[in-house]
mmCIF file of C-alpha atoms in Angstrom:
data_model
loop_
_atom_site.group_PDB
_atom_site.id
_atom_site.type_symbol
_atom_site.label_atom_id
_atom_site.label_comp_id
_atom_site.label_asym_id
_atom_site.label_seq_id
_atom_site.Cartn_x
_atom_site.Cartn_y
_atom_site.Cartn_z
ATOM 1 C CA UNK H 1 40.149 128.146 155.610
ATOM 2 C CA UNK H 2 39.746 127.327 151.885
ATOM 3 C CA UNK H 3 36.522 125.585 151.329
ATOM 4 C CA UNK H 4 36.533 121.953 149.844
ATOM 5 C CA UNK H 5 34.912 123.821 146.026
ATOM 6 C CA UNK H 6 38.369 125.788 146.661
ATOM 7 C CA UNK H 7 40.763 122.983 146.971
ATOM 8 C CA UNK H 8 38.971 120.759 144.739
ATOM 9 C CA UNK H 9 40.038 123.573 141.837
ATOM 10 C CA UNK H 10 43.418 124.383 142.819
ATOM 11 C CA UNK H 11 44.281 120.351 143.239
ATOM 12 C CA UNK H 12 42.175 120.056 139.428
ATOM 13 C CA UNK H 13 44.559 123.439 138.276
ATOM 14 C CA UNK H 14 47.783 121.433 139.505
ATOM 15 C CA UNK H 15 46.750 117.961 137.599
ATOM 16 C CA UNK H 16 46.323 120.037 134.787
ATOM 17 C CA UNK H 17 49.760 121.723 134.666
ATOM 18 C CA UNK H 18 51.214 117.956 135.579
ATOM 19 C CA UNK H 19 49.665 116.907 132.372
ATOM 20 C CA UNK H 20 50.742 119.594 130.221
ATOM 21 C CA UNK H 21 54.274 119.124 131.410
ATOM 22 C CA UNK H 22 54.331 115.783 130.719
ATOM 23 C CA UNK H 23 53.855 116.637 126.878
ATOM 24 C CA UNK H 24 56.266 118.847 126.394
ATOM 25 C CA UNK H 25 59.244 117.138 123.958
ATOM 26 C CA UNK H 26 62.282 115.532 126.342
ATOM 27 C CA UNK H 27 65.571 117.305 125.014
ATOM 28 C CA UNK H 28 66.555 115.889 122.017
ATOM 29 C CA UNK H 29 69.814 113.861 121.146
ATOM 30 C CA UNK H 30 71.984 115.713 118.841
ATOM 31 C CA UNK H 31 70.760 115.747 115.715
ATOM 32 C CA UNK H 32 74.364 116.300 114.167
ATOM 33 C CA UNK H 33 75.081 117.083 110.295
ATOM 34 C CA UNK H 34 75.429 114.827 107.138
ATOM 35 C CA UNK H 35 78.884 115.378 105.453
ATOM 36 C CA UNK H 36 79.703 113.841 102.136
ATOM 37 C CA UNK H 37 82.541 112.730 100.645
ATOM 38 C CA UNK H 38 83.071 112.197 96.421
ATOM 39 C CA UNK H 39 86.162 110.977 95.237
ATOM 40 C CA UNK H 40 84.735 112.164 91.560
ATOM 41 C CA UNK H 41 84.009 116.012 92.744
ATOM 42 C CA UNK H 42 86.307 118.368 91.088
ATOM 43 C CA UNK H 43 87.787 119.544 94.148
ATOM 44 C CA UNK H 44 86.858 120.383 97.930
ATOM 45 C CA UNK H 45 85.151 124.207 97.388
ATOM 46 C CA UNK H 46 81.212 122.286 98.321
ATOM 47 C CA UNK H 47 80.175 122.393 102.293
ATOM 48 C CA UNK H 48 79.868 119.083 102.170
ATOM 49 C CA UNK H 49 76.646 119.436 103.569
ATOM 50 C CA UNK H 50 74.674 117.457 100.280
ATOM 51 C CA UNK H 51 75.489 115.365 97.468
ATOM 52 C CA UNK H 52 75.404 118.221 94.855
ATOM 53 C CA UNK H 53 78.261 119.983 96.976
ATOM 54 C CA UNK H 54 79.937 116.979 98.585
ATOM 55 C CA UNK H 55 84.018 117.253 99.700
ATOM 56 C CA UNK H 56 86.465 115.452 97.222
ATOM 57 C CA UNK H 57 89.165 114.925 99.389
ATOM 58 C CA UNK H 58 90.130 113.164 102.823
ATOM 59 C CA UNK H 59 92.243 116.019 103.575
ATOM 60 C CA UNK H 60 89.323 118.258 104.226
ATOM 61 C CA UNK H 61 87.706 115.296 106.055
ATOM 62 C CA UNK H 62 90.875 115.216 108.219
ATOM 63 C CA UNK H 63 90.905 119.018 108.942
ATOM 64 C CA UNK H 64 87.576 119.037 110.332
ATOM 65 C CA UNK H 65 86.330 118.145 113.904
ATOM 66 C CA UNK H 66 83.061 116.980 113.786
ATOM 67 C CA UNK H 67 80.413 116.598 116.998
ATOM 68 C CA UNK H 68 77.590 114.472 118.403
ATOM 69 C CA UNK H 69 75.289 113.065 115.710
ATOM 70 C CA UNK H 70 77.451 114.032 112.785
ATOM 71 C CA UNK H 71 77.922 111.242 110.007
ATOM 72 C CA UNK H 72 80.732 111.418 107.222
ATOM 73 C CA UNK H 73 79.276 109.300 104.148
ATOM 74 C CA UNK H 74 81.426 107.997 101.719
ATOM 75 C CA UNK H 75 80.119 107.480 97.610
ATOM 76 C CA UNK H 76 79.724 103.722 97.296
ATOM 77 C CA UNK H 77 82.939 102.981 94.330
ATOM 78 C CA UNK H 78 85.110 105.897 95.035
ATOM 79 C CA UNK H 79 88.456 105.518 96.259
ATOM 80 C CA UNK H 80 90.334 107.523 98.455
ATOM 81 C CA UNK H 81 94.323 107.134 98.719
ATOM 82 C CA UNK H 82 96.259 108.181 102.370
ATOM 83 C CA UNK H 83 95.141 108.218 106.200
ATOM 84 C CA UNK H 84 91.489 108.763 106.964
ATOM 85 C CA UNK H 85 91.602 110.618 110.312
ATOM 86 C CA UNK H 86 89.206 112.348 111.187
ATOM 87 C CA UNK H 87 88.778 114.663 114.437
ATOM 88 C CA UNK H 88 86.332 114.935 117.372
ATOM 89 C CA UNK H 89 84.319 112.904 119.715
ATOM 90 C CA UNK H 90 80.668 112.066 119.838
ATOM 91 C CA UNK H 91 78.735 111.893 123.198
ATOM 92 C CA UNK H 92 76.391 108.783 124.688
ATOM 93 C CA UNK H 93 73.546 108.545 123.114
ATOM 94 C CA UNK H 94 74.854 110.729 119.533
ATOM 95 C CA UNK H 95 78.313 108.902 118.026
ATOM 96 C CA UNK H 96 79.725 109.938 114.810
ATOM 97 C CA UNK H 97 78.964 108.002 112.150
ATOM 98 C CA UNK H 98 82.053 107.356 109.120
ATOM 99 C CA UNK H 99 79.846 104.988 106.979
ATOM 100 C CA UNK H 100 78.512 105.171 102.827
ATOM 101 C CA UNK H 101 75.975 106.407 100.626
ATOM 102 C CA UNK H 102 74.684 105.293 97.636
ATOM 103 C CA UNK H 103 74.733 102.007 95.423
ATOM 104 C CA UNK H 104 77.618 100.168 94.049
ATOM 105 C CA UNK H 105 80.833 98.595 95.754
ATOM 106 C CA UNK H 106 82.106 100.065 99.173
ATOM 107 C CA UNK H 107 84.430 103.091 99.386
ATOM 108 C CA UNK H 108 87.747 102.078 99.399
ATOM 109 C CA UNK H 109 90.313 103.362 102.037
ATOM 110 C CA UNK H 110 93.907 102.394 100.661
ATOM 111 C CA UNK H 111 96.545 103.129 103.104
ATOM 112 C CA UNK H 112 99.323 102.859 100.795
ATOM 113 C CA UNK H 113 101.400 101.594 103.050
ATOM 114 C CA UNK H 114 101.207 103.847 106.052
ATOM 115 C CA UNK H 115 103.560 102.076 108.455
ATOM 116 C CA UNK H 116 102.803 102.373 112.756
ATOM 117 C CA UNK H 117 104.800 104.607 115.745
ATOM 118 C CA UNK H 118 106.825 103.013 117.492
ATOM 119 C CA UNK H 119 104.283 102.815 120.223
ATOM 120 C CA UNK H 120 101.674 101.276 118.700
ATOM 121 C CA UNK H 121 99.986 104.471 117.056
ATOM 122 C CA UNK H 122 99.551 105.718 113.553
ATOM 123 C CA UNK H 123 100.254 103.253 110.857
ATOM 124 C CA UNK H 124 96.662 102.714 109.353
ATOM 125 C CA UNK H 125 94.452 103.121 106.968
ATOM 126 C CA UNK H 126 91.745 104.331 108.998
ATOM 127 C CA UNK H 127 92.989 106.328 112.676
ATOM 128 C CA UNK H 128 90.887 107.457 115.270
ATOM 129 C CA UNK H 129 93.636 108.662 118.619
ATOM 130 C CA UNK H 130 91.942 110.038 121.628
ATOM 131 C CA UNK H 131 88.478 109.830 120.388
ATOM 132 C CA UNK H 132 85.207 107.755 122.038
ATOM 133 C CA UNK H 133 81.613 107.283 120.298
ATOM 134 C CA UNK H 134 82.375 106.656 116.775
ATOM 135 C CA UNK H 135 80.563 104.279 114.355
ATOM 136 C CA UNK H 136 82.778 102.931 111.711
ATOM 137 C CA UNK H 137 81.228 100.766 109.059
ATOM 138 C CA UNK H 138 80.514 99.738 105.179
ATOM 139 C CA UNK H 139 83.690 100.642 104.130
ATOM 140 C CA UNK H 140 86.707 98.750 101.847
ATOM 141 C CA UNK H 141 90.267 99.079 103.712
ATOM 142 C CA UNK H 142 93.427 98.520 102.305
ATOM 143 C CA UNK H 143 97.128 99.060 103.358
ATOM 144 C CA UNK H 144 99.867 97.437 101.496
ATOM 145 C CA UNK H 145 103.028 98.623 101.359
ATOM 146 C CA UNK H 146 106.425 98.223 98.993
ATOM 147 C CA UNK H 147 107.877 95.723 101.517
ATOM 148 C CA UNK H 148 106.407 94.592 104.825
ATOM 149 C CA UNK H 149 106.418 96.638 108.064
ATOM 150 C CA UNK H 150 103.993 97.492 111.022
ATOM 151 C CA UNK H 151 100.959 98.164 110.194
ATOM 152 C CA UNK H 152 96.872 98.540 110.212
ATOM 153 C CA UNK H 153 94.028 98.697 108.511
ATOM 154 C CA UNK H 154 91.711 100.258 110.953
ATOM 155 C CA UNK H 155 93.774 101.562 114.624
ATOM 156 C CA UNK H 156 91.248 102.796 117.111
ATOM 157 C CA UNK H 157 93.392 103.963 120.210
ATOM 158 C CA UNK H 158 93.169 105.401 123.234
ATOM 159 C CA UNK H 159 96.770 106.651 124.956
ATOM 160 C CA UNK H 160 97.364 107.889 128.524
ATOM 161 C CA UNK H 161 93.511 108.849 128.476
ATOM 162 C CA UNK H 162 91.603 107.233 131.207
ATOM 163 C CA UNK H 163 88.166 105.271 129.994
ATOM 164 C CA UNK H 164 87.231 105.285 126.286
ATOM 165 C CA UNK H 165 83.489 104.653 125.343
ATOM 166 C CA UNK H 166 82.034 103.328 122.802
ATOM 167 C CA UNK H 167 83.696 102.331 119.185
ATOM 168 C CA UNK H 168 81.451 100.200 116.925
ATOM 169 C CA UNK H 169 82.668 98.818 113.925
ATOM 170 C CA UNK H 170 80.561 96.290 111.360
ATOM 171 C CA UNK H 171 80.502 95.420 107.862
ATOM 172 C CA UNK H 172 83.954 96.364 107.041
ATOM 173 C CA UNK H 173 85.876 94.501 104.432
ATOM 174 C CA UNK H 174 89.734 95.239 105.511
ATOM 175 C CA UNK H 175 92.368 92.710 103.180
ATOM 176 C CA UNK H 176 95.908 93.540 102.255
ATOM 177 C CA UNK H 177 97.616 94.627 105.053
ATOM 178 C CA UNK H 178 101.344 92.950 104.679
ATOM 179 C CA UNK H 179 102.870 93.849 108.039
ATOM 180 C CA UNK H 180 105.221 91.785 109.772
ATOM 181 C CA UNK H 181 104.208 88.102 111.080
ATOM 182 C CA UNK H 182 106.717 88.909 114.356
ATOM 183 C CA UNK H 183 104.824 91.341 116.120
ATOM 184 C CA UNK H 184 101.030 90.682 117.155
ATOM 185 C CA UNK H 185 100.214 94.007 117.358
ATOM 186 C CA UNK H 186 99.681 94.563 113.648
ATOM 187 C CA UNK H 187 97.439 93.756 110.702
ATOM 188 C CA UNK H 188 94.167 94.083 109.643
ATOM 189 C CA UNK H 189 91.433 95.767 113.245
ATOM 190 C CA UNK H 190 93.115 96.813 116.446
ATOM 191 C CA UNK H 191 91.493 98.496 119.353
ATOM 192 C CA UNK H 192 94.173 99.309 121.555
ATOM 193 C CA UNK H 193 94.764 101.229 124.989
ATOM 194 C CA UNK H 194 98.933 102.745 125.004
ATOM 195 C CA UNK H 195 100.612 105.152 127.011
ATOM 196 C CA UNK H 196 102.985 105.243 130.161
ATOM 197 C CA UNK H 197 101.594 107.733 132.342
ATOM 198 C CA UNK H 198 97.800 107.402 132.697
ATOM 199 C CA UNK H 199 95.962 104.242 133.148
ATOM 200 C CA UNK H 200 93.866 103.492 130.010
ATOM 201 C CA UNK H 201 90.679 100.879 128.490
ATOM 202 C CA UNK H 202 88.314 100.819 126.374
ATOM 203 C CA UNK H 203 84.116 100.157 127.518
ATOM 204 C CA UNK H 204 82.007 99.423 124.764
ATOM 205 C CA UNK H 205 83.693 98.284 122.332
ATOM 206 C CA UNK H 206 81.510 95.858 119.140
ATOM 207 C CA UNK H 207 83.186 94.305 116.284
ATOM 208 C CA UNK H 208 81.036 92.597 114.386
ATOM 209 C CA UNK H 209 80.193 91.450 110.965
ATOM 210 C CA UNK H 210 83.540 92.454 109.064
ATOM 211 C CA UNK H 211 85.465 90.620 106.734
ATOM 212 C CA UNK H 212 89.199 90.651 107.289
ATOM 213 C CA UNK H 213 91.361 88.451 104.873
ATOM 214 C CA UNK H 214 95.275 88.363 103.332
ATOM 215 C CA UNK H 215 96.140 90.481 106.943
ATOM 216 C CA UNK H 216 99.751 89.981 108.493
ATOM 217 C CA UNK H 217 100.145 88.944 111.113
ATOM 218 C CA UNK H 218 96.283 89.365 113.176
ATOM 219 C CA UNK H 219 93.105 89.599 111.729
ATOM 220 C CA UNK H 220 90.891 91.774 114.804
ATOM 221 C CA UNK H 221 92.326 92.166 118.097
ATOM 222 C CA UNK H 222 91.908 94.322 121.209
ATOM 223 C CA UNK H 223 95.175 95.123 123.148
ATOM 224 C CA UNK H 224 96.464 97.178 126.353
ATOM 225 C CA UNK H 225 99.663 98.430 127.572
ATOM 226 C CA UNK H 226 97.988 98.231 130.972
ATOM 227 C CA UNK H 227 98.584 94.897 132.230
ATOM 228 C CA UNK H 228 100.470 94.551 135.125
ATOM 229 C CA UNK H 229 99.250 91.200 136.930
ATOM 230 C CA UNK H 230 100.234 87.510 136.887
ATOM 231 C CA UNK H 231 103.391 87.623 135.169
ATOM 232 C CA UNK H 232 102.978 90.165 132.897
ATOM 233 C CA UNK H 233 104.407 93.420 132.870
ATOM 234 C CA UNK H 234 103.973 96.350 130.388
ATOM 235 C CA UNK H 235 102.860 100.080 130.817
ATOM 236 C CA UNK H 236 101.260 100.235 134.293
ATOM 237 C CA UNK H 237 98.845 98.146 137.163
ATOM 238 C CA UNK H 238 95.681 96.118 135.312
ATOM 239 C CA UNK H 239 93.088 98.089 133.614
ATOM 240 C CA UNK H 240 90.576 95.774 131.634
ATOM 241 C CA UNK H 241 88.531 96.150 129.068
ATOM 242 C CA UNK H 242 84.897 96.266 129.607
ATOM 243 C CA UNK H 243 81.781 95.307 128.035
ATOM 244 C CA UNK H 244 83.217 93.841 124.733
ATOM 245 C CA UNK H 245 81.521 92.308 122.310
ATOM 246 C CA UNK H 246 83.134 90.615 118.898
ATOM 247 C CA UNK H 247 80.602 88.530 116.606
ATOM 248 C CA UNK H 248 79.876 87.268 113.437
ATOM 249 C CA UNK H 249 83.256 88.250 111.674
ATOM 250 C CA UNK H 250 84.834 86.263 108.500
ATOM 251 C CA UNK H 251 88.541 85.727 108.868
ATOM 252 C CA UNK H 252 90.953 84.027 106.627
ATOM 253 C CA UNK H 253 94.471 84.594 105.044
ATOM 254 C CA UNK H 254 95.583 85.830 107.987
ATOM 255 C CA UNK H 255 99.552 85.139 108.839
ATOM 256 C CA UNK H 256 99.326 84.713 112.541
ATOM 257 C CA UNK H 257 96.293 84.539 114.399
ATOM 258 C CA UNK H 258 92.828 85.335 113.534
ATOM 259 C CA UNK H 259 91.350 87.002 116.006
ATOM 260 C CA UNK H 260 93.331 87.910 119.338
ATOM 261 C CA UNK H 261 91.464 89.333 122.568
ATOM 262 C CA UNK H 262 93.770 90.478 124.817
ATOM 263 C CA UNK H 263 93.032 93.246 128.185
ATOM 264 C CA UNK H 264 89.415 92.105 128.834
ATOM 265 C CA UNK H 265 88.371 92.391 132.332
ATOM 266 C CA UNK H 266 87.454 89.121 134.061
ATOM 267 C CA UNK H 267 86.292 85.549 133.233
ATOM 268 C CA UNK H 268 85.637 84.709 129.369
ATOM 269 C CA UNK H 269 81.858 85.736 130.256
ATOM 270 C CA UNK H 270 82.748 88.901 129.689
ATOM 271 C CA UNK H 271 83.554 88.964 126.189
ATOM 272 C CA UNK H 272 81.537 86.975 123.467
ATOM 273 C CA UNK H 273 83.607 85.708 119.963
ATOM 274 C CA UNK H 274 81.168 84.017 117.850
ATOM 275 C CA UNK H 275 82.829 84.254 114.228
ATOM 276 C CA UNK H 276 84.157 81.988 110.946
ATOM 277 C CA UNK H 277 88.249 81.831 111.657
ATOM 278 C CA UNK H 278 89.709 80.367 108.958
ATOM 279 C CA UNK H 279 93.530 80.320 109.830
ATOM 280 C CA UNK H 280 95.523 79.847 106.292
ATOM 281 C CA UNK H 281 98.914 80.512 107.470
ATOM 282 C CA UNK H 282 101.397 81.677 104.954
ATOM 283 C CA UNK H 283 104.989 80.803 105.505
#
């Protein structure tokens, strides 16, 4: 039999350990790596890891597939001229960031325009396809074209994929986008869901605090393929968007309709629109 000294020690031993444990660091959320991006660098030879050896172009952007925490900064009053697409997926808790450093006007993403797939894809000025936790903010996006077609300034989509988490995007100025006033599904911010064979949504998805003017034919809108109930009849059975939120943006100049929330799960409650719609339409 231990005596009561005894188990008075070992029970002061284990309240010891307990409270050494309890201040060891949790496991951190990935840290990630700073890229950036200088439309006035001589070329693409830097690591992109600082501003003294930041990339030049988006095509190295576009080759590389970046993790958790990772954020791809922009120079504040560079331009840029094609698709930015860049690869990879962050996790809960550590999105990628594409956002801007330094003083001045916003980088400017000009499309050029890049005209959309027939299915909705492509088409944009900025293009994220199969991807979940991204940040995308404080950047200028452009994409006029010759003539107008389909087309984006910003596509987010998810196709034949399942659920999608988390895309954020905020303090975007996106103006010039002359698609074509017949077909909703272009213009100037689209979150979609596509595909045919797997159903698809989005959760989490925030767009808030953007500008989006001189946009044919609809300023922001979310939209699925997956819609099957009450009459109307696309890609597959019902599969609503969740947990959407859509706030404080500035729209005007836009040739159809401002903003357009379509594939939300549920009563209204489950979406909030608070923004300044100011419908100019342009005949």
């Amino acid at each position: 039999m231990y005596s009561a000294k005894k188990i008075f020690t070992i029970f002061a031993a284990i309240l010891m350990l307990l409270s050494f444990l309890g201040t060891l660091p949790k496991a951190a959320m990935a840290a990630g790596t700073i890229y950036y991006v200088d439309s006035s660098r001589p070329d693409d030879s830097g690591d992109g890891k600082s501003t003294a050896t930041a990339w030049k172009s988006l095509t190295k952007v576009n080759a590389t597939t970046f993790v958790a925490g990772d954020q791809i900064l922009f120079k504040s009053g560079g331009t840029w001229t094609g698709q930015l697409y860049p690869k990879g997926s962050g996790v809960s808790g550590s999105p990628i960031t594409l956002s801007s450093y330094g003083s001045g006007s916003k980088p400017l993403i000009n499309g050029n325009g890049l005209t959309m797939n027939a299915d909705g894809s492509g088409g944009s000025a900025v293009y994220l396809y199969n991807q979940e936790y991204w940040e995308i903010m404080n950047l200028e996006v452009t994409n006029k074209g010759t003539t107008a077609a389909k087309r984006l300034g910003v596509n987010v989509v998810a196709s034949d994929y399942g659920t999608a988490n988390y895309i954020h995007i905020s303090n975007l100025t996106v103006h010039d986008v002359n698609g074509i006033n017949t077909d909703k599904k272009n213009g100037g911010i689209a979150v979609q869901a596509l595909g045919t064979s797997v159903s698809t949504k989005w959760n989490d998805v925030k767009i808030e605090g953007n500008t989006v003017y001189t946009v044919d034919s609809t300023g922001i809108q979310t939209h699925s393929r997956w819609m099957n109930r009450g009459g109307m009849v696309d890609s597959g059975p019902w599969s609503g968007f969740t947990n959407v939120l859509i706030q404080y943006n500035t729209v005007y100049d836009i040739g159809r309709d401002g903003i357009l929330v379509r594939g939300k799960l549920g009563s209204c409650h489950s979406i909030q629109c608070r923004s300044s719609c100011q419908y100019a339409f342009r005949r």
